[in-house]
CSV table of C-alpha atoms in Angstrom, one decimal:
chain,number,residue,atom,x,y,z
A,1,MET,CA,10.8,-16.4,19.5
A,2,GLU,CA,7.7,-16.9,17.5
A,3,ARG,CA,7.8,-16.5,13.8
A,4,ILE,CA,5.8,-13.3,12.8
A,5,ALA,CA,2.8,-13.5,10.5
A,6,SER,CA,4.5,-12.0,7.5
A,7,PHE,CA,7.3,-14.6,7.5
A,8,CYS,CA,4.6,-17.3,7.3
A,9,VAL,CA,3.5,-16.2,3.8
A,10,ASP,CA,5.0,-18.2,0.9
A,11,HIS,CA,6.5,-15.3,-1.1
A,12,ASP,CA,7.2,-17.6,-4.1
A,13,LEU,CA,3.4,-17.7,-4.6
A,14,LEU,CA,2.6,-14.0,-4.3
A,15,VAL,CA,1.3,-11.9,-7.1
A,16,PRO,CA,0.4,-8.2,-7.0
A,17,GLY,CA,-2.8,-7.7,-5.1
A,18,MET,CA,-4.1,-6.9,-1.7
A,19,TYR,CA,-4.0,-9.4,1.2
A,20,THR,CA,-4.9,-9.5,4.8
A,21,SER,CA,-1.7,-9.8,6.8
A,22,ARG,CA,-3.2,-9.9,10.3
A,23,VAL,CA,-6.1,-8.8,12.5
A,24,ASP,CA,-5.4,-7.4,15.9
A,25,GLY,CA,-8.7,-6.7,17.6
A,26,ASP,CA,-10.3,-3.9,15.6
A,27,ILE,CA,-7.2,-3.2,13.6
A,28,THR,CA,-6.5,-5.0,10.3
A,29,THR,CA,-3.2,-4.9,8.5
A,30,TYR,CA,-3.4,-5.3,4.7
A,31,ASP,CA,-0.4,-5.9,2.5
A,32,VAL,CA,-0.8,-4.2,-0.9
A,33,ARG,CA,1.7,-6.1,-3.0
A,34,MET,CA,2.8,-4.1,-6.0
A,35,VAL,CA,5.4,-6.4,-7.5
A,36,VAL,CA,6.2,-10.1,-7.5
A,37,PRO,CA,8.6,-10.7,-4.6
A,38,ASN,CA,12.2,-11.9,-5.4
A,39,ALA,CA,11.6,-11.4,-9.1
A,40,GLY,CA,14.2,-8.7,-9.6
A,41,GLU,CA,11.8,-5.7,-9.9
A,42,TYR,CA,11.2,-3.7,-6.8
A,43,LEU,CA,9.6,-0.3,-6.0
A,44,TYR,CA,12.0,2.5,-6.9
A,45,PRO,CA,12.5,4.4,-3.6
A,46,PRO,CA,11.8,7.9,-4.9
A,47,ALA,CA,8.6,6.6,-6.6
A,48,ALA,CA,7.6,4.7,-3.4
A,49,HIS,CA,8.2,7.8,-1.3
A,50,THR,CA,6.0,9.9,-3.5
A,51,LEU,CA,3.3,7.2,-3.6
A,52,GLU,CA,3.4,7.2,0.2
A,53,HIS,CA,2.7,10.9,0.3
A,54,LEU,CA,-0.2,10.6,-2.2
A,55,LEU,CA,-1.8,7.5,-0.7
A,56,ALA,CA,-1.6,8.7,2.9
A,57,THR,CA,-2.9,12.1,1.9
A,58,LYS,CA,-5.9,10.6,0.0
A,59,ALA,CA,-6.7,8.0,2.6
A,60,ARG,CA,-6.6,10.5,5.5
A,61,ASN,CA,-8.9,12.8,3.6
A,62,SER,CA,-11.4,10.1,2.6
A,63,ALA,CA,-14.8,9.3,4.1
A,64,PHE,CA,-12.8,6.7,6.2
A,65,ALA,CA,-10.2,9.2,7.5
A,66,ASP,CA,-10.9,8.4,11.1
A,67,ARG,CA,-10.3,4.7,10.5
A,68,VAL,CA,-7.0,4.9,8.7
A,69,ILE,CA,-4.1,4.2,11.0
A,70,TYR,CA,-1.1,3.9,8.7
A,71,VAL,CA,-0.2,3.8,5.0
A,72,GLY,CA,3.5,3.2,4.1
A,73,PRO,CA,6.0,1.2,2.2
A,74,MET,CA,7.3,-2.3,3.0
A,75,GLY,CA,11.0,-2.4,3.7
A,76,CYS,CA,11.4,-5.1,1.1
A,77,LEU,CA,10.1,-2.6,-1.5
A,78,THR,CA,7.4,-5.0,-2.9
A,79,GLY,CA,4.4,-3.0,-1.7
A,80,PHE,CA,2.7,-1.0,1.0
A,81,TYR,CA,1.2,-1.7,4.4
A,82,PHE,CA,-2.4,-0.3,4.9
A,83,LEU,CA,-3.7,-0.4,8.5
A,84,VAL,CA,-7.3,0.4,9.3
A,85,ARG,CA,-9.6,0.2,12.2
A,86,GLU,CA,-13.2,-1.1,12.1
A,87,MET,CA,-13.5,-1.2,8.3
A,88,SER,CA,-15.1,-4.0,6.3
A,89,PRO,CA,-12.8,-5.8,3.8
A,90,ALA,CA,-14.9,-4.5,0.9
A,91,ASP,CA,-14.6,-1.0,2.1
A,92,ALA,CA,-10.8,-1.4,2.6
A,93,ILE,CA,-10.4,-2.6,-1.0
A,94,ALA,CA,-12.6,0.2,-2.3
A,95,LEU,CA,-10.5,2.8,-0.4
A,96,VAL,CA,-7.2,1.4,-1.7
A,97,ARG,CA,-8.5,1.5,-5.2
A,98,GLU,CA,-9.8,5.0,-4.7
A,99,CYS,CA,-6.3,6.0,-3.4
A,100,MET,CA,-4.6,4.4,-6.4
A,101,GLU,CA,-7.0,6.2,-8.8
A,102,PHE,CA,-6.2,9.5,-7.1
A,103,ALA,CA,-2.4,8.8,-7.2
A,104,ALA,CA,-2.5,7.6,-10.9
A,105,GLY,CA,-4.1,10.8,-12.0
A,106,PHE,CA,-2.4,13.3,-9.7
A,107,GLU,CA,-1.1,16.5,-11.1
A,108,GLY,CA,0.6,19.3,-9.2
A,109,THR,CA,2.8,19.7,-6.2
A,110,ILE,CA,3.2,16.5,-4.2
A,111,PRO,CA,1.5,16.9,-0.8
A,112,GLY,CA,3.9,17.3,2.0
A,113,SER,CA,7.0,17.5,-0.2
A,114,ALA,CA,8.4,20.9,0.9
A,115,ARG,CA,11.7,20.8,2.8
A,116,VAL,CA,9.9,21.9,6.1
A,117,GLU,CA,7.3,19.1,5.7
A,118,CYS,CA,9.4,16.1,4.5
A,119,GLY,CA,12.6,14.5,5.9
A,120,ASN,CA,13.9,13.6,2.4
A,121,TYR,CA,12.2,16.3,0.2
A,122,GLN,CA,14.5,15.9,-2.7
A,123,MET,CA,13.8,12.1,-3.2
A,124,HIS,CA,10.5,12.1,-5.1
A,125,ASP,CA,9.4,10.7,-8.5
A,126,LEU,CA,5.8,11.6,-9.4
A,127,THR,CA,5.9,10.0,-12.8
A,128,GLY,CA,7.1,6.7,-11.3
A,129,ALA,CA,4.5,6.9,-8.5
A,130,LYS,CA,1.7,7.4,-11.0
A,131,LYS,CA,2.8,4.4,-13.0
A,132,ILE,CA,2.8,2.2,-9.9
A,133,ALA,CA,-0.6,3.5,-8.9
A,134,ALA,CA,-2.1,3.0,-12.3
A,135,ARG,CA,-0.9,-0.6,-12.4
A,136,MET,CA,-2.3,-1.3,-9.0
A,137,ARG,CA,-5.6,0.4,-9.8
A,138,ASP,CA,-5.9,-2.1,-12.6
A,139,VAL,CA,-4.8,-5.1,-10.5
A,140,LEU,CA,-7.4,-4.3,-7.8
A,141,CYS,CA,-10.2,-3.8,-10.4
A,142,GLY,CA,-12.6,-6.7,-9.5
A,143,TRP,CA,-10.6,-7.6,-6.3
A,144,THR,CA,-13.0,-9.1,-3.8
A,145,PRO,CA,-12.8,-9.9,0.0
A,146,GLU,CA,-12.4,-13.6,-0.9
A,147,MET,CA,-9.1,-12.8,-2.7
A,148,LEU,CA,-7.6,-11.2,0.4
A,149,ALA,CA,-6.4,-14.5,1.8
A,150,TYR,CA,-2.6,-15.3,1.7
A,151,LYS,CA,-1.3,-18.7,1.0
A,152,LYS,CA,0.6,-19.7,4.2
A,153,ILE,CA,3.7,-21.9,4.5
């Protein structure tokens, strides 16, 4: 079998940021890396779960709602996948920053967190999600399309 694109990235060189993982026709997959891989710090699952609710809600209610395909955590707990259709890299970066700004400042009831809306409604951490989002908002400040390229193995 062929090695998939995400296994061709040198994870020892990664730092938090946003990277183009792959382009499939009009769909681009971005990796939003929130921690340094294999460094001992990973996303705390309840915080990542809450962040997923906040980011997906904001992205799907943005001016680019019809272009957002998926927003969700990586299994390795180092970041999130962000899949979009027909969106410029600059707009994708701006949207992720806007979503992080929204999550960092969020107050109130977590969207979709009621028992009837969520398959694990008791596993949430709003404070943790806000910290992750604030850190990523700052990381992505000044991020440019030229910075989206991964270093490949």
